[in-house]
Coordinates of C-alpha atoms and ligand atoms in Angstrom, one line a residue:
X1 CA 19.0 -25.1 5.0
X2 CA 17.2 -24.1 2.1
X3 CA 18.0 -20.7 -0.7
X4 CA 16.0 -17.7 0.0
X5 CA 14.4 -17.5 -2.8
X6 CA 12.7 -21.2 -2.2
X7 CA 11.9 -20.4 0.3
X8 CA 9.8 -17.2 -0.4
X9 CA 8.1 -19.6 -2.9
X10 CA 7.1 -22.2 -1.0
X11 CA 5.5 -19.8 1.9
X12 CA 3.9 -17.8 -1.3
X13 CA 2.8 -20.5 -3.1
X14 CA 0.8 -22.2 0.1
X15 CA -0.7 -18.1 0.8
X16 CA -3.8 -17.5 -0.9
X17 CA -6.2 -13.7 -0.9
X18 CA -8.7 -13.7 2.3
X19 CA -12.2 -13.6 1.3
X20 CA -14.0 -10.5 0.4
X21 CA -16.1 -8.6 2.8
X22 CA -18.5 -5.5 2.6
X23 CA -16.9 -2.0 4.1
X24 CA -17.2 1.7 3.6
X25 CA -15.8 3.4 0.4
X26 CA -13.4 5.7 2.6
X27 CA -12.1 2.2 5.1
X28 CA -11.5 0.7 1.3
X29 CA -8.8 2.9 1.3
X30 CA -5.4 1.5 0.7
X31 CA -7.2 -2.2 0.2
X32 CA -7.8 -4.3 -2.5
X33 CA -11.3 -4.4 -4.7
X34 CA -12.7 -8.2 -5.4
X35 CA -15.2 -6.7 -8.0
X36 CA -15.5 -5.0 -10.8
X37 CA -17.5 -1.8 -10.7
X38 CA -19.7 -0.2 -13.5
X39 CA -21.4 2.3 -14.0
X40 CA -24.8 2.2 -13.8
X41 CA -26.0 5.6 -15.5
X42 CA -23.7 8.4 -17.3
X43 CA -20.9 10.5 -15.5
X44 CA -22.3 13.9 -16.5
X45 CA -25.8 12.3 -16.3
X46 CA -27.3 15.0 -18.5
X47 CA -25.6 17.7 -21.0
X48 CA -24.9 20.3 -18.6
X49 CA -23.2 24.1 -18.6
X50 CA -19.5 24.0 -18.3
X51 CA -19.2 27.8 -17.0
X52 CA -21.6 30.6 -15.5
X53 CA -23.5 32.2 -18.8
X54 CA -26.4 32.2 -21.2
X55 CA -27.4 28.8 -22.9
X56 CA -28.0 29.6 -26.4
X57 CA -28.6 28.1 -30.1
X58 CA -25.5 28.8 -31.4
X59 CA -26.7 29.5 -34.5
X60 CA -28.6 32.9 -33.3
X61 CA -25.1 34.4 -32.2
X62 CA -22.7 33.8 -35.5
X63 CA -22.5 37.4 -36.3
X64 CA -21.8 38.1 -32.3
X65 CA -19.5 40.7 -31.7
X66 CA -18.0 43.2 -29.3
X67 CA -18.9 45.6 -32.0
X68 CA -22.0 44.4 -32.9
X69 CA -23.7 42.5 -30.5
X70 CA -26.9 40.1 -30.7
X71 CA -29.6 40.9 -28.5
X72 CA -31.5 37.8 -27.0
X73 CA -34.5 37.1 -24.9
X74 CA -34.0 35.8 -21.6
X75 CA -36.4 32.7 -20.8
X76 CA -35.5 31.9 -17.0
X77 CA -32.5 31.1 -15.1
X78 CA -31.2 28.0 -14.4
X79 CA -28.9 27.6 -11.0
X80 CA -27.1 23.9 -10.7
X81 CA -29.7 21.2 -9.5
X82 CA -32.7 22.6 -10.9
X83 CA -34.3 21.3 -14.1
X84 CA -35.1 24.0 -17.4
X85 CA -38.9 24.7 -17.4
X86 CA -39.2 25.3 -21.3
X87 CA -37.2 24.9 -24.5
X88 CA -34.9 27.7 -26.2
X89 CA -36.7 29.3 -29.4
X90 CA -35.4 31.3 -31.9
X91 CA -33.8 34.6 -30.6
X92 CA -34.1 33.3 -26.8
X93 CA -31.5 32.6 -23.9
X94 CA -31.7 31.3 -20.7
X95 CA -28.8 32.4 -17.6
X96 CA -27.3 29.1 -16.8
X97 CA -25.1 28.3 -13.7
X98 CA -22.2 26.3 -13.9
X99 CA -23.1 22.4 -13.7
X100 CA -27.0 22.8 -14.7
X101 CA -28.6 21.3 -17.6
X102 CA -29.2 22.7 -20.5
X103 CA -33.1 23.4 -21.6
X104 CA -34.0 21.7 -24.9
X105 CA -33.1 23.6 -27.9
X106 CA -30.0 25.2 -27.1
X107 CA -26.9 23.6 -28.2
X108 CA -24.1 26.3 -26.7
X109 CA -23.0 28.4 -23.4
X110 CA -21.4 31.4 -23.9
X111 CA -19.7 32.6 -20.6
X112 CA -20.8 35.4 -18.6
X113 CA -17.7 37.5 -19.6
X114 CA -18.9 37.5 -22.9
X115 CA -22.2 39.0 -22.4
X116 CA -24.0 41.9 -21.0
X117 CA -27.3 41.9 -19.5
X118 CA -29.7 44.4 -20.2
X119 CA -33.1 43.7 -18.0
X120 CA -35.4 41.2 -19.5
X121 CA -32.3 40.9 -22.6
X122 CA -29.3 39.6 -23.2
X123 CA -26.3 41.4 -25.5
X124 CA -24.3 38.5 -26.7
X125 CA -20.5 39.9 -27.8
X126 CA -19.0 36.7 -29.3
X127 CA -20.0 33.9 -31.5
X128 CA -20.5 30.6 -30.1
X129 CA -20.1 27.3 -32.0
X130 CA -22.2 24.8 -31.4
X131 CA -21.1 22.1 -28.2
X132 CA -19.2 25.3 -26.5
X133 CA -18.4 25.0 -22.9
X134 CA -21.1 22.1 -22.6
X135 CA -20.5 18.8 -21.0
X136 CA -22.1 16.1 -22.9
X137 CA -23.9 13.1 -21.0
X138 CA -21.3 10.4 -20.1
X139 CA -18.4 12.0 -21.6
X140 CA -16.6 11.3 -18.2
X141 CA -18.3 7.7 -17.9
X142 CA -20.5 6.1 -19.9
X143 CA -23.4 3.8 -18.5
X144 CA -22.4 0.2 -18.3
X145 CA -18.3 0.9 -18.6
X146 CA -16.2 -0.8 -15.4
X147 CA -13.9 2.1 -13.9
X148 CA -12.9 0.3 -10.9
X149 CA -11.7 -3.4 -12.0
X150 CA -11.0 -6.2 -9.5
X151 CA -7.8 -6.2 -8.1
X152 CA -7.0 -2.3 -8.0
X153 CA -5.5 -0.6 -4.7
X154 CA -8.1 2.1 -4.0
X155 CA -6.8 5.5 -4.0
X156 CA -8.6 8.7 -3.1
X157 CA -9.2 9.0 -6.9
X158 CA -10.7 5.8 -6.8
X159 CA -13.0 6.9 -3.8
X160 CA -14.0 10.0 -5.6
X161 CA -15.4 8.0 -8.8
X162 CA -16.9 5.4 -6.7
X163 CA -18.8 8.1 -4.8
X164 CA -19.2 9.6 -8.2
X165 CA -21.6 6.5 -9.5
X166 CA -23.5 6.0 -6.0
X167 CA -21.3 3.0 -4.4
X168 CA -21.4 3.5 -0.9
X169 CA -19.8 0.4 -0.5
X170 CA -17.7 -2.1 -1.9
X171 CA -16.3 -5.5 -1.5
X172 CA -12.8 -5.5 -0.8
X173 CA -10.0 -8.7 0.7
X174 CA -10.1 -9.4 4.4
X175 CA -7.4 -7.7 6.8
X176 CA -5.4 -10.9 8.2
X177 CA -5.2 -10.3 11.5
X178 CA -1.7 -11.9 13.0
X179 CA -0.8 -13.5 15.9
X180 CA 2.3 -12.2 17.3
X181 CA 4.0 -14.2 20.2
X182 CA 7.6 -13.4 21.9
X183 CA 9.3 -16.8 23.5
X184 CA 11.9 -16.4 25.8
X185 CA 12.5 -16.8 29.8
X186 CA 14.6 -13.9 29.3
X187 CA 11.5 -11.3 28.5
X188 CA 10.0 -9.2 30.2
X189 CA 7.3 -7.1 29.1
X190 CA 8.1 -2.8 28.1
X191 CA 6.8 -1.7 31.7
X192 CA 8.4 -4.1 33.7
X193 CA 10.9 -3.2 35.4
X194 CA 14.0 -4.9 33.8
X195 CA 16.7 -6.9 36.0
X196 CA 20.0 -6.7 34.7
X197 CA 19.4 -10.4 33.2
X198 CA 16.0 -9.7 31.5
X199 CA 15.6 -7.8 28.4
X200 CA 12.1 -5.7 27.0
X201 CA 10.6 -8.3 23.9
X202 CA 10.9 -5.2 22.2
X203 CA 10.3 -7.5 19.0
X204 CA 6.9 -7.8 20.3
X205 CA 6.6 -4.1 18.8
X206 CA 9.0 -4.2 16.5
X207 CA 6.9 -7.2 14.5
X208 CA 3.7 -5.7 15.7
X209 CA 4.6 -2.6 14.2
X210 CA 5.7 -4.2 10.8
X211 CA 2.0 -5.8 10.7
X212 CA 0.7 -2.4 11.0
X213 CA 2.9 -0.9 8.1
X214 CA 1.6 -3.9 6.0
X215 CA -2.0 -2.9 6.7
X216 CA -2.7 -6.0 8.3
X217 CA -4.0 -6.6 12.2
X218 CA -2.4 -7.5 15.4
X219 CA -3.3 -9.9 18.2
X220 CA -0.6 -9.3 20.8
X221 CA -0.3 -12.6 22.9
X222 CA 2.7 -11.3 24.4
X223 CA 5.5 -13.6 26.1
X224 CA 5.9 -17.1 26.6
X225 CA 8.4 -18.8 28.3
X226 CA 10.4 -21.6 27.2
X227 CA 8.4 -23.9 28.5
X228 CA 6.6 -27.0 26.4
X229 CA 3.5 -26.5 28.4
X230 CA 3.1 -22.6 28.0
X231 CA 4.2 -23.1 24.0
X232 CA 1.5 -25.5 23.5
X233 CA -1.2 -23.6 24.8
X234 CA -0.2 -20.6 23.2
X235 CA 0.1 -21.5 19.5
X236 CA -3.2 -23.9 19.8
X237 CA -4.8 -19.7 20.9
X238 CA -3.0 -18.2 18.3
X239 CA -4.4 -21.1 15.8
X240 CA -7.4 -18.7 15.6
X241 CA -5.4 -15.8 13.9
X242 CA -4.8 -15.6 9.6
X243 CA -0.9 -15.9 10.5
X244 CA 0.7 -16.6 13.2
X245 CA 4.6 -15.2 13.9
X246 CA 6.9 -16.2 16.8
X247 CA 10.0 -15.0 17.6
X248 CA 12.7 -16.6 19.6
X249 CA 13.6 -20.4 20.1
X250 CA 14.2 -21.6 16.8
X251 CA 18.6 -21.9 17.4
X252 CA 19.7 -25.1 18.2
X253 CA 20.3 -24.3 21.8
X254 CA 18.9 -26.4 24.6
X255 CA 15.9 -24.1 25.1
X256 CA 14.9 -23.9 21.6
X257 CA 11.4 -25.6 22.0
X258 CA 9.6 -23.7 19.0
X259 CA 10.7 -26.2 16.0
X260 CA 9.3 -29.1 17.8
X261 CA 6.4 -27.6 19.1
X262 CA 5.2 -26.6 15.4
X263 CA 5.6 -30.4 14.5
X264 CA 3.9 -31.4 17.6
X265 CA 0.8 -28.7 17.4
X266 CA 1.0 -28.4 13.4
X267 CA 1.7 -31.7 12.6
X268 CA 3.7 -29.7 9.5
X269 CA 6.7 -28.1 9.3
X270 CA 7.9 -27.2 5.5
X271 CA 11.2 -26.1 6.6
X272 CA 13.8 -25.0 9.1
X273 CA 16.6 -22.5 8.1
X274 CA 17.4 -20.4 5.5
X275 CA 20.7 -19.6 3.4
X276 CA 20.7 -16.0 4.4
X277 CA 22.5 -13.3 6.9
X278 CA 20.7 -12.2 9.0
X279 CA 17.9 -14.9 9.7
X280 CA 18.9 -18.1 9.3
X281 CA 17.1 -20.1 12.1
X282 CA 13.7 -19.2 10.6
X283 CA 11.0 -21.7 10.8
X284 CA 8.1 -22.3 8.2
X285 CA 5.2 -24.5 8.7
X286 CA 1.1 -24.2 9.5
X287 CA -1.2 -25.0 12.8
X288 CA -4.7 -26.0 11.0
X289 CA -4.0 -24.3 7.7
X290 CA -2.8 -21.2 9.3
X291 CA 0.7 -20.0 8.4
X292 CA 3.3 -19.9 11.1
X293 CA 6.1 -18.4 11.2
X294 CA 9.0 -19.2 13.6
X295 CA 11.6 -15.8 13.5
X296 CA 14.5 -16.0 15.1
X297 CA 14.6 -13.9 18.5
X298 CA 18.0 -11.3 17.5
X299 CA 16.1 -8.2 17.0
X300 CA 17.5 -7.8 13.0
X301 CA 17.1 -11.3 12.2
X302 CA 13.2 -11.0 13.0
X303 CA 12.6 -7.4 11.6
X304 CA 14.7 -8.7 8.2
X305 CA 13.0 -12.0 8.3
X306 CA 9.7 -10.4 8.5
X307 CA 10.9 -8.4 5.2
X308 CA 11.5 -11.2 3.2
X309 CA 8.8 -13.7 4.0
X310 CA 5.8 -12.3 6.2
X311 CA 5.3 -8.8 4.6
X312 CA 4.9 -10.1 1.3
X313 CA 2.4 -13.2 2.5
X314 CA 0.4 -10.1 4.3
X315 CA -0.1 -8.1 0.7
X316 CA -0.8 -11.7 -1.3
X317 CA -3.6 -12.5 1.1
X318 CA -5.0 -8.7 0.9
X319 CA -5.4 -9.2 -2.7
X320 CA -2.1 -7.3 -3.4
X321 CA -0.1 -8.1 -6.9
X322 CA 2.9 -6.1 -5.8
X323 CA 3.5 -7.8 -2.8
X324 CA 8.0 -6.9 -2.7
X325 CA 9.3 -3.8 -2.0
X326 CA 10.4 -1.5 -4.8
X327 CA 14.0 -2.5 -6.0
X328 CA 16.6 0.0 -7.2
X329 CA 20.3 -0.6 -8.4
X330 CA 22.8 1.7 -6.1
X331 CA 26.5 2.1 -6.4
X332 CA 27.9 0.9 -3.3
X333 CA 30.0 3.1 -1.3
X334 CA 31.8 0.8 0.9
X335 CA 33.9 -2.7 0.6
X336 CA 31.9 -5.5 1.7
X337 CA 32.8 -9.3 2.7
X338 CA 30.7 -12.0 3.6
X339 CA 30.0 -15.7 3.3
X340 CA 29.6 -18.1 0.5
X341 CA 26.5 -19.8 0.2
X342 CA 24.7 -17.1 2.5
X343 CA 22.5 -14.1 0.8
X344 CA 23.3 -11.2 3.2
X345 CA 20.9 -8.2 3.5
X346 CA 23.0 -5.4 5.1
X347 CA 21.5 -2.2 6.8
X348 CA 22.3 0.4 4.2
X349 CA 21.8 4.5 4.0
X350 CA 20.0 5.0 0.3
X351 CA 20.9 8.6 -1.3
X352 CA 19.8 10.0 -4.4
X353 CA 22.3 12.2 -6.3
X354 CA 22.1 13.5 -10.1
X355 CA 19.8 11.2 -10.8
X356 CA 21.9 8.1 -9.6
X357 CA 21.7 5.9 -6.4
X358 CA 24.5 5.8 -4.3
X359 CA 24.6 3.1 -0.4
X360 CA 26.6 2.9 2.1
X361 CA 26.2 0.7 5.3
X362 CA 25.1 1.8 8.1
X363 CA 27.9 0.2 10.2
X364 CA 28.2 -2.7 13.1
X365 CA 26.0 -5.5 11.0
X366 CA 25.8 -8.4 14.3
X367 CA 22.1 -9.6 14.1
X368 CA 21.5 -8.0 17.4
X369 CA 22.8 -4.7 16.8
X370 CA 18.8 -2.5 16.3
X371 CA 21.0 0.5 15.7
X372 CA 21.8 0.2 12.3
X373 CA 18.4 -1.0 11.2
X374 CA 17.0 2.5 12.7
X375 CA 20.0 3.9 10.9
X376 CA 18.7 2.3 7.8
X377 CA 16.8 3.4 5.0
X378 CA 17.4 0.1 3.0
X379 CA 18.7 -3.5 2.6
X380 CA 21.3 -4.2 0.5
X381 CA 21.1 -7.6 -1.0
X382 CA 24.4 -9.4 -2.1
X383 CA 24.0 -12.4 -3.8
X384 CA 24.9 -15.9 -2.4
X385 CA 28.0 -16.8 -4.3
X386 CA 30.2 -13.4 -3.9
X387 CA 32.5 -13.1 -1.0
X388 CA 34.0 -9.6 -1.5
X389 CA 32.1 -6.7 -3.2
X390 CA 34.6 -3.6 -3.6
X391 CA 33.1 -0.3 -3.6
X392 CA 32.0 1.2 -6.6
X393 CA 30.2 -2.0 -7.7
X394 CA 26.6 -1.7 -8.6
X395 CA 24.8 -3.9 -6.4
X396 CA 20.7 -4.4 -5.4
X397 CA 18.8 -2.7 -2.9
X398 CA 15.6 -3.1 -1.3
X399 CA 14.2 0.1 -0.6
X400 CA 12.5 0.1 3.2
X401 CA 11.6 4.0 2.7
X402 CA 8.6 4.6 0.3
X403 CA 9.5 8.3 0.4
X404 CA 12.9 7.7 -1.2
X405 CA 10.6 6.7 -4.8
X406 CA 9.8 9.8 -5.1
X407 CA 12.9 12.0 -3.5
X408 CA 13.8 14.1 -6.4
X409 CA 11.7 17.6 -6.7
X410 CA 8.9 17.7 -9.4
X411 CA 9.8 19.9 -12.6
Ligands
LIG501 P1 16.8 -17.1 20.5 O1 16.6 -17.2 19.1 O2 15.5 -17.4 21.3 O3 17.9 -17.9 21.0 O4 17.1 -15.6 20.8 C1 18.3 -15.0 20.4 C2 18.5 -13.7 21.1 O5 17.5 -12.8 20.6 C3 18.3 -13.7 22.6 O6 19.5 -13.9 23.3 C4 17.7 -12.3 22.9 O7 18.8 -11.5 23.2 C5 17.1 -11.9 21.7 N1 15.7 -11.9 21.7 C6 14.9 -13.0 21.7 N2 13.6 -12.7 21.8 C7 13.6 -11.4 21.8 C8 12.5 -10.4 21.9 N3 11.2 -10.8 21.9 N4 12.8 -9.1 21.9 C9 14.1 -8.7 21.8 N5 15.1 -9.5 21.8 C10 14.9 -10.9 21.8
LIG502 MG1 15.2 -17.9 23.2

């Protein structure tokens, strides 16, 4: 039995980022980027009008006002997209849209509110200084500047700018795409009908669905029966898989096949239980490089398991640097007891109030008992050597719910 945390590092440690591969700016979404991205021209790429007016040489309207306007020449008029056919001279003004650049000469825009046209003429009613409501060449990017570094997560903003500078696509880490295997002679599949003595592998979708929430890909290979045989065969096809995750048969009952064959089949297994509550039985080792991992079958050891050790692997090898899930200190609300020498993560109910956290659990805490996990909104964590935590303690909490960051209203 090793502590939780050595664990986490020897799995992370042997985890390493899938290569890079070549999609879509918009399926980058949510992923990783493995390059840096520059710009390869300025973001505006030319001065351009900032507002619907008259581009003008600033200096020909100083003594603009209501009162006294200054009366210009209109040249032409320049919508967005279309180029200027001749510079400004003295005394002259071209009608400008918003977004089109400015003709040679003219240094200004005064908006449409402050003018009045009068045919072939312009009455100009306020002074403009010179760089007003312009948008100078690369004063968003500038040519050769990296706005996407390696290693970001690509939000829309990100899409935006990268559509902004012409990138159609980018290079971004692999999906892994798991293996996911239920072992048990007491399984049956979710539209079977179930005897009284079978149950539904209703971790099949329980894990399934965690690899989805990750962002990573499934490959169902659905039950296998406790049989050395049928295990074999099954791992060796899920050897093809980035990860591969079992669940079931790692106890120390008679029937418990899935230690040995992971030393048989992977000729490696880095260890065999962990000092925690739920999940102890887990299993680590590797099939031909790829990561395996052995969770035990009760419904809340798997899902918490999964929590600990496989989600974060997932976010390492897509290129992820914050690979745990946020953290917050709560003040706990009940009186807990539990084990020395065991780390327990308890089903808890996260609130926010006046700015403080406050968790309670979310009651019967067996490793079987699925109905306080979907009760749950968080895992408590108490630390191995406490055996009674009274209510009113602060204590640490793993948030499961990413809408709970961001609970409190906006000013
Ligand atoms: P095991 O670790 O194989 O001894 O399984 C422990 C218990 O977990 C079993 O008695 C089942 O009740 C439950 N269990 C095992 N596999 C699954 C599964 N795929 N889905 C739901 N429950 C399971
Ligand atoms: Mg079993």
């Amino acid at each position: 039995m090793i502590p939780v945390d050595e664990a986490r590092q020897i799995i992370l440690d042997g985890i390493n980022p899938l290569p890079l591969e070549k999609v879509n700016i918009l399926e980058a979404l949510g992923r990783v980027i493995g390059e840096d991205v520059a710009a390869p021209r300025n973001l505006p790429p030319k001065n351009n009008s900032a507002m619907d007016g008259y581009a003008v040489r600033a200096e020909d309207t100083k003594a603009a006002t209501t009162q006294n306007p200054i009366v210009l020449t209109v040249t032409e008029d320049i919508p967005a997209g279309t180029i200027p056919k001749q510079p400004l001279g003295a005394g002259q003004a071209a009608r400008i849209m918003t977004g089109a650049p400015l003709p040679g000469g003219a240094d200004a825009v005064v908006r449409m509110e402050n003018t009045r046209k009068d045919g072939g003429k312009v009455h100009i009613l306020a002074a403009a200084v010179s760089g007003l409501d312009i948008r100078v060449a690369g004063e968003d990017v500038a040519a050769g500047e990296t706005v996407v570094g390696r290693g970001t997560v690509i939000r829309p903003a990100e899409v935006g700018m990268l559509a902004a500078l012409g990138r159609s696509f980018v290079y971004v880490h692999q999906r892994p795409t798991v293996a996911i295997l239920a072992t048990g002679d007491e399984l049956v599949d979710i539209d079977e009908p179930p005897s009284d003595w079978k149950i539904i592998s209703s971790n099949s979708y329980a894990t399934a669905a965690q690899v989805l929430e990750s962002s990573a890909a499934i490959l169902q290979l659905g039950i296998v029966k406790d049989c050395r045989e049928d295990l074999i065969s099954k791992f060796r096809e899920a050897s093809r898989a980035d990860l591969i995750i079992s669940s079931g048969g790692v106890s120390v009952g008679d029937y418990d096949l899935v230690k040995d064959i992971m030393k048989e089949v992977g000729n490696t297994m880095q260890f065999w239980q962990v000092a925690m509550r739920p999940g102890k039985p887990l299993a680590y080792g590797a099939i031909q490089g790829v990561p395996v991992f052995g969770l035990p079958g009760n419904p809340v050891s798997s899902m918490v398991s999964f929590e600990q050790f496989v989600r974060p692997s997932l976010l390492k090898m897509m290129g992820h640097k914050n690979i745990f899930r946020r953290q917050i200190r709560a003040i706990l609300e009940d009186d807990l007891e539990k084990m020395a020498e065991l780390r327990y993560f308890i089903r808890g109910w996260v609130r926010r109030e006046a700015g403080r956290y406050y968790v309670r659990s979310t009651g019967e805490q067996g490793s079987g008992i699925l109905k306080s996990m979907v009760r749950a909104n968080a895992l408590i964590v108490l630390p191995e050597a406490e055996t009674s935590i009274a209510r009113g303690t602060e204590v640490q909490v793993q948030l499961l719910d990413t809408s709970l960051e961001h609970a409190d209203r906006p000013d």
